[in-house]
Structures are given as C-alpha cells and as structure tokens.
CSV table of C-alpha atoms in Angstrom, one decimal:
chain,number,residue,atom,x,y,z
N,1,MET,CA,-75.2,-89.1,-39.4
N,2,GLU,CA,-76.5,-91.5,-42.0
N,3,ALA,CA,-73.1,-93.4,-41.9
N,4,VAL,CA,-73.5,-93.6,-38.1
N,5,LEU,CA,-77.0,-95.0,-38.4
N,6,LYS,CA,-75.7,-97.7,-40.9
N,7,LYS,CA,-73.1,-98.8,-38.4
N,8,CYS,CA,-75.8,-98.9,-35.6
N,9,GLN,CA,-78.5,-100.4,-37.7
N,10,HIS,CA,-79.0,-103.3,-35.3
N,11,MET,CA,-79.1,-101.0,-32.3
N,12,GLN,CA,-82.5,-99.8,-31.0
N,13,VAL,CA,-83.0,-96.1,-31.6
N,14,LYS,CA,-83.8,-95.4,-28.0
N,15,ASP,CA,-80.4,-96.9,-27.0
N,16,LEU,CA,-78.7,-94.8,-29.6
N,17,ILE,CA,-80.4,-91.6,-28.4
N,18,LYS,CA,-79.3,-92.4,-24.8
N,19,ALA,CA,-75.8,-93.0,-25.9
N,20,LEU,CA,-75.7,-89.7,-27.8
N,21,GLN,CA,-77.1,-87.9,-24.7
N,22,ARG,CA,-74.5,-89.4,-22.4
N,23,CYS,CA,-71.7,-88.3,-24.8
N,24,LYS,CA,-73.4,-84.8,-25.1
N,25,ARG,CA,-73.3,-85.1,-28.9
N,26,ILE,CA,-76.0,-82.5,-29.4
N,27,ASP,CA,-74.8,-82.1,-33.0
N,28,MET,CA,-75.6,-85.7,-33.8
N,29,LEU,CA,-79.0,-85.5,-32.0
N,30,TYR,CA,-79.7,-82.4,-34.1
N,31,SER,CA,-78.7,-84.3,-37.3
N,32,LEU,CA,-81.1,-87.1,-36.2
N,33,ARG,CA,-83.9,-84.6,-35.9
N,34,ARG,CA,-83.0,-83.3,-39.4
N,35,LEU,CA,-83.2,-86.8,-40.8
N,36,GLU,CA,-86.6,-87.1,-39.3
N,37,GLN,CA,-87.7,-83.9,-40.9
N,38,ARG,CA,-86.5,-85.2,-44.3
N,39,GLY,CA,-88.5,-88.4,-43.8
N,40,LYS,CA,-85.5,-90.7,-43.4
N,41,LEU,CA,-86.7,-92.3,-40.2
N,42,GLU,CA,-89.4,-94.9,-40.1
N,43,LYS,CA,-90.7,-93.7,-36.7
N,44,PRO,CA,-91.1,-90.1,-35.4
N,45,LEU,CA,-88.5,-89.3,-32.7
N,46,GLU,CA,-91.2,-88.3,-30.2
N,47,HIS,CA,-92.0,-92.0,-29.8
N,48,PHE,CA,-88.6,-92.5,-28.1
N,49,PRO,CA,-88.3,-91.5,-24.4
N,50,GLY,CA,-85.8,-88.8,-23.6
N,51,ILE,CA,-85.5,-87.3,-27.1
N,52,ASN,CA,-87.1,-84.0,-26.0
N,53,SER,CA,-85.1,-83.7,-22.8
N,54,VAL,CA,-81.6,-84.0,-24.2
N,55,SER,CA,-80.2,-84.6,-20.7
N,56,THR,CA,-77.6,-82.2,-19.4
N,57,SER,CA,-77.5,-80.2,-16.1
N,58,LEU,CA,-78.8,-77.2,-18.0
N,59,ALA,CA,-82.2,-75.9,-17.0
N,60,SER,CA,-85.0,-76.0,-19.6
N,61,PRO,CA,-85.3,-73.3,-22.2
N,62,ILE,CA,-88.3,-71.9,-20.3
N,63,ALA,CA,-86.3,-71.6,-17.2
N,64,VAL,CA,-83.4,-70.0,-19.1
N,65,SER,CA,-85.8,-67.4,-20.5
N,66,LYS,CA,-87.2,-66.5,-17.1
N,67,THR,CA,-83.7,-66.2,-15.7
N,68,ALA,CA,-82.6,-63.9,-18.5
N,69,ASP,CA,-85.7,-61.7,-18.2
N,70,SER,CA,-85.5,-61.4,-14.4
N,71,ASP,CA,-82.4,-59.3,-14.4
N,72,SER,CA,-83.2,-55.5,-14.4
N,73,VAL,CA,-80.2,-54.9,-16.7
N,74,LYS,CA,-80.3,-57.1,-19.8
N,75,THR,CA,-77.1,-58.7,-20.8
N,76,ILE,CA,-75.7,-59.3,-24.3
N,77,LEU,CA,-73.2,-62.1,-24.1
N,78,LEU,CA,-70.3,-62.1,-26.7
N,79,VAL,CA,-69.0,-65.6,-27.7
N,80,HIS,CA,-65.8,-65.6,-29.8
N,81,TYR,CA,-62.5,-67.2,-30.4
N,82,GLU,CA,-59.6,-65.7,-32.5
N,83,GLY,CA,-56.4,-67.3,-33.7
N,84,ASP,CA,-54.5,-64.3,-35.0
N,85,ASP,CA,-54.1,-60.5,-34.8
N,86,ARG,CA,-56.4,-59.8,-37.8
N,87,GLU,CA,-59.3,-61.9,-36.3
N,88,THR,CA,-58.7,-60.2,-32.9
N,89,LYS,CA,-58.8,-56.7,-34.6
N,90,ASP,CA,-62.2,-57.6,-36.3
N,91,PHE,CA,-63.7,-58.8,-33.1
N,92,ARG,CA,-62.6,-55.8,-31.1
N,93,TRP,CA,-64.1,-53.5,-33.7
N,94,LEU,CA,-67.4,-55.4,-33.4
N,95,ARG,CA,-67.2,-55.3,-29.6
N,96,LYS,CA,-66.5,-51.6,-29.5
N,97,ASN,CA,-69.6,-50.8,-31.5
N,98,LEU,CA,-71.8,-53.1,-29.5
N,99,ILE,CA,-70.6,-51.6,-26.2
N,100,GLN,CA,-71.4,-48.1,-27.5
N,101,HIS,CA,-75.0,-49.1,-28.5
N,102,ALA,CA,-75.5,-51.1,-25.3
N,103,SER,CA,-74.6,-48.2,-23.1
N,104,GLN,CA,-77.0,-46.0,-24.9
N,105,ARG,CA,-79.9,-48.5,-24.5
N,106,GLY,CA,-79.2,-49.5,-20.9
N,107,TYR,CA,-77.8,-53.0,-21.7
N,108,ARG,CA,-74.8,-54.7,-20.3
N,109,ILE,CA,-72.1,-56.4,-22.5
N,110,SER,CA,-70.6,-59.6,-21.2
N,111,ASP,CA,-67.6,-61.3,-22.8
N,112,ILE,CA,-67.0,-65.0,-22.6
N,113,ALA,CA,-63.3,-64.4,-22.4
N,114,ASP,CA,-63.8,-62.6,-19.1
N,115,LEU,CA,-65.5,-65.5,-17.4
N,116,ASP,CA,-63.5,-67.1,-14.5
N,117,ILE,CA,-63.6,-70.7,-15.5
N,118,ASP,CA,-60.7,-72.0,-13.4
N,119,VAL,CA,-62.9,-73.2,-10.5
N,120,ASN,CA,-65.9,-74.6,-12.3
N,121,LEU,CA,-66.1,-74.2,-16.1
N,122,THR,CA,-69.5,-75.9,-16.4
N,123,SER,CA,-71.4,-73.9,-13.8
N,124,THR,CA,-69.8,-70.6,-14.8
N,125,VAL,CA,-70.6,-71.0,-18.5
N,126,GLU,CA,-74.1,-72.2,-17.7
N,127,GLU,CA,-74.8,-69.2,-15.5
N,128,ALA,CA,-73.6,-66.8,-18.2
N,129,PHE,CA,-75.7,-68.6,-20.7
N,130,ALA,CA,-78.8,-68.5,-18.6
N,131,LYS,CA,-78.5,-64.8,-17.8
N,132,ALA,CA,-77.9,-63.7,-21.4
N,133,HIS,CA,-80.8,-61.9,-23.0
N,134,GLN,CA,-79.1,-62.3,-26.4
N,135,ILE,CA,-76.0,-64.1,-27.4
N,136,VAL,CA,-73.8,-62.6,-30.2
N,137,VAL,CA,-71.5,-65.2,-31.7
N,138,SER,CA,-68.5,-63.8,-33.6
N,139,PHE,CA,-67.4,-66.4,-36.1
N,140,SER,CA,-63.8,-66.0,-37.2
N,141,PRO,CA,-62.2,-68.8,-39.3
N,142,SER,CA,-60.3,-70.0,-36.2
N,143,HIS,CA,-63.6,-70.1,-34.2
N,144,ILE,CA,-65.3,-72.1,-36.8
N,145,GLU,CA,-62.4,-74.6,-37.0
N,146,ALA,CA,-62.2,-74.9,-33.3
N,147,VAL,CA,-65.9,-75.8,-33.1
N,148,LYS,CA,-65.6,-78.3,-35.9
N,149,THR,CA,-62.5,-80.0,-34.4
N,150,ARG,CA,-63.6,-79.7,-30.7
N,151,SER,CA,-60.3,-77.9,-30.0
N,152,SER,CA,-59.2,-77.9,-26.3
N,153,ALA,CA,-57.9,-74.4,-26.7
N,154,CYS,CA,-61.3,-72.9,-26.1
N,155,ARG,CA,-63.2,-75.2,-23.8
N,156,SER,CA,-65.6,-72.5,-22.5
N,157,VAL,CA,-66.6,-71.6,-26.1
N,158,LEU,CA,-67.2,-75.2,-27.0
N,159,TYR,CA,-69.4,-75.8,-24.0
N,160,MET,CA,-71.3,-72.6,-24.8
N,161,HIS,CA,-71.9,-74.0,-28.3
N,162,ASP,CA,-73.2,-77.3,-26.7
N,163,LEU,CA,-75.7,-75.3,-24.6
N,164,MET,CA,-76.8,-73.3,-27.6
N,165,SER,CA,-77.3,-76.4,-29.7
N,166,GLN,CA,-79.3,-78.0,-26.9
N,167,GLU,CA,-81.6,-75.0,-26.6
N,168,PHE,CA,-82.1,-74.9,-30.3
N,169,PHE,CA,-82.8,-78.6,-30.4
N,170,THR,CA,-85.2,-78.7,-27.5
N,171,LEU,CA,-87.1,-75.7,-29.0
N,172,ASN,CA,-87.8,-77.7,-32.1
N,173,SER,CA,-85.2,-75.9,-34.2
N,174,THR,CA,-86.3,-72.4,-33.1
N,175,ASN,CA,-83.7,-69.8,-32.5
N,176,ARG,CA,-84.7,-67.2,-29.9
N,177,ARG,CA,-81.4,-65.7,-28.7
N,178,PHE,CA,-78.4,-66.5,-30.9
N,179,ARG,CA,-77.0,-64.0,-33.4
N,180,PRO,CA,-74.2,-65.2,-35.6
N,181,VAL,CA,-71.8,-62.5,-37.0
N,182,ILE,CA,-69.3,-63.0,-39.8
N,183,PHE,CA,-66.6,-60.8,-41.3
N,184,ASN,CA,-65.2,-60.4,-44.8
N,185,ASP,CA,-63.1,-63.6,-44.5
N,186,THR,CA,-66.2,-65.8,-43.8
N,187,GLN,CA,-69.2,-67.0,-45.7
N,188,PRO,CA,-72.5,-68.3,-44.1
N,189,SER,CA,-71.8,-71.7,-45.8
N,190,ASP,CA,-68.5,-71.9,-43.7
N,191,LEU,CA,-70.4,-72.0,-40.4
N,192,PRO,CA,-70.8,-75.1,-38.3
N,193,VAL,CA,-73.8,-77.4,-39.0
N,194,GLY,CA,-76.7,-76.8,-36.7
N,195,TRP,CA,-78.3,-73.5,-35.6
N,196,PRO,CA,-75.7,-71.2,-37.2
N,197,ARG,CA,-76.7,-72.6,-40.6
N,198,SER,CA,-80.4,-72.3,-39.8
N,199,THR,CA,-80.8,-68.7,-38.8
N,200,LEU,CA,-80.1,-65.2,-40.1
N,201,VAL,CA,-76.4,-64.4,-40.3
N,202,TYR,CA,-75.2,-60.8,-39.9
N,203,HIS,CA,-72.1,-59.5,-41.7
N,204,PHE,CA,-70.1,-56.9,-39.9
N,205,PRO,CA,-69.9,-54.0,-40.5
N,206,THR,CA,-72.5,-54.2,-43.3
N,207,ASN,CA,-75.4,-55.4,-41.2
N,208,MET,CA,-74.5,-53.7,-37.9
N,209,GLY,CA,-77.8,-51.7,-38.0
N,210,ALA,CA,-79.9,-54.8,-38.4
N,211,LEU,CA,-78.0,-56.6,-35.7
N,212,CYS,CA,-78.5,-53.8,-33.2
N,213,THR,CA,-82.2,-53.6,-34.0
N,214,LYS,CA,-82.5,-57.3,-33.4
N,215,ILE,CA,-80.5,-57.7,-30.2
N,216,PHE,CA,-81.6,-54.4,-28.6
N,217,LYS,CA,-85.2,-54.7,-29.7
N,218,SER,CA,-85.5,-51.1,-30.8
N,219,ASN,CA,-86.9,-49.9,-34.1
N,220,ASP,CA,-86.9,-46.2,-33.4
N,221,GLN,CA,-83.2,-45.5,-34.1
N,222,ASP,CA,-80.9,-45.6,-37.1
N,223,TYR,CA,-77.8,-47.4,-35.8
N,224,SER,CA,-76.0,-47.5,-39.1
N,225,SER,CA,-75.2,-43.8,-38.9
N,226,ARG,CA,-73.2,-44.1,-35.7
N,227,MET,CA,-70.6,-46.7,-36.6
N,228,ILE,CA,-67.3,-46.5,-34.8
N,229,THR,CA,-64.3,-47.0,-37.0
N,230,SER,CA,-61.8,-49.8,-36.3
C-alpha cells in the first residue's frame, strides 16, 4: 500500500479513495486504514467523504445483522475452496461435525458451493451473506492462494471475501461473524491480509469445541467429546 501511495503522491486522497471504491479494492482500503492507525497519514481518513461507506450494493452492517437475526432458524454459512482430494477430505470432515452440532442446536448449515450463481452471482452471494448468523471460512492452501491471486475459478468465494472485508472495514476493524478455520497444512501467518489476520483462528480438529461454542453461542455443552472421525 505504501508503494501505491508513493506512485499516487500527487493525487488527492479523496480521489484515491473513490478510485479504490470503484474498483472494489476493499483490501487496499483496509490497508489505508491500517496506515492511518500506524500514524502514517497526515490527515485522519474520516475527513474524506465516502471512506466510511465503501460503496457497493451491499446493505450496511446494521441491516445485515437485522436480516440475519430475523430468520427463525439461524444459518451458519460455510465458505471454502479446495484444490485436491486431501483438502476436500479435510473440509468434509469439518462440515460433517458442524452439521451434527447444528442439528442438535436447531441451526441450519449452508454451503457456498450449493448456491445457484448461474443467473446472478452478485445478488445470490449477497443474500447468503446477509442471512448468515455466522460465517465459517475453511482456509485450505488452495483457498488462500485463490484469494491472494483473485482466481477466476472461485468467483463466488472471492465475492464473499469482498463482502466480509467490507463489513470488517466499515465496522472499524471489528469482526462479528467470521470464523477462520485452518488445518494441519496451514499456519495463521499464511492467511490473507485483512480480517483473517486480525481475529482468532481455529485449528481443526484441535479447536472444534471452542469453534462450536463461538458460533452456536452455547456454553453449557462440551462439544469436544462428540467429535466425528473423518
């Protein structure tokens, strides 16, 4: 981000912000916020119109929360992308356990891979995002690489990441709904820059109990004793 600012040093900050918004570069807007927090900017970002809106067609975080809470059956959305059989096996093991606990607690599990995005990817992903009470993001190495390179192989996953980054950014770097999960082949330092690096990361299966306690908001059960084997 600092390199970008050097190249745009003669450009007014408000124009740079508008350009980043038009390109939907939420990652760079987030980096701009981080530079402000580190004291690298001469003027607080709040002085520039539009920085707190981060324009997209998505509703505000408050509207998203109301939409998620209005459904009588709360939904846990699974966001994932796998590139080989081993990664797929890990994710299916995670999903199997989440489905078991969700059914016991009266929650619904929704999988991003099951969304019908052929007609309208944007509205379909936005609706799933808005309805989700919690979003569990399964980070395989292929998933991480796809996000970093903006791979066209998983457009719905990339757009979901854009929406998550926007919500995190507009809530002043506060994470309310997103739960990153990693496996033995991944370290927290491998995760994409942004909210995944700024929140608690759950290792599966080690932290399955803590993950369930967080997403199902229940402290009266010991989830660790009911792990389903792969």
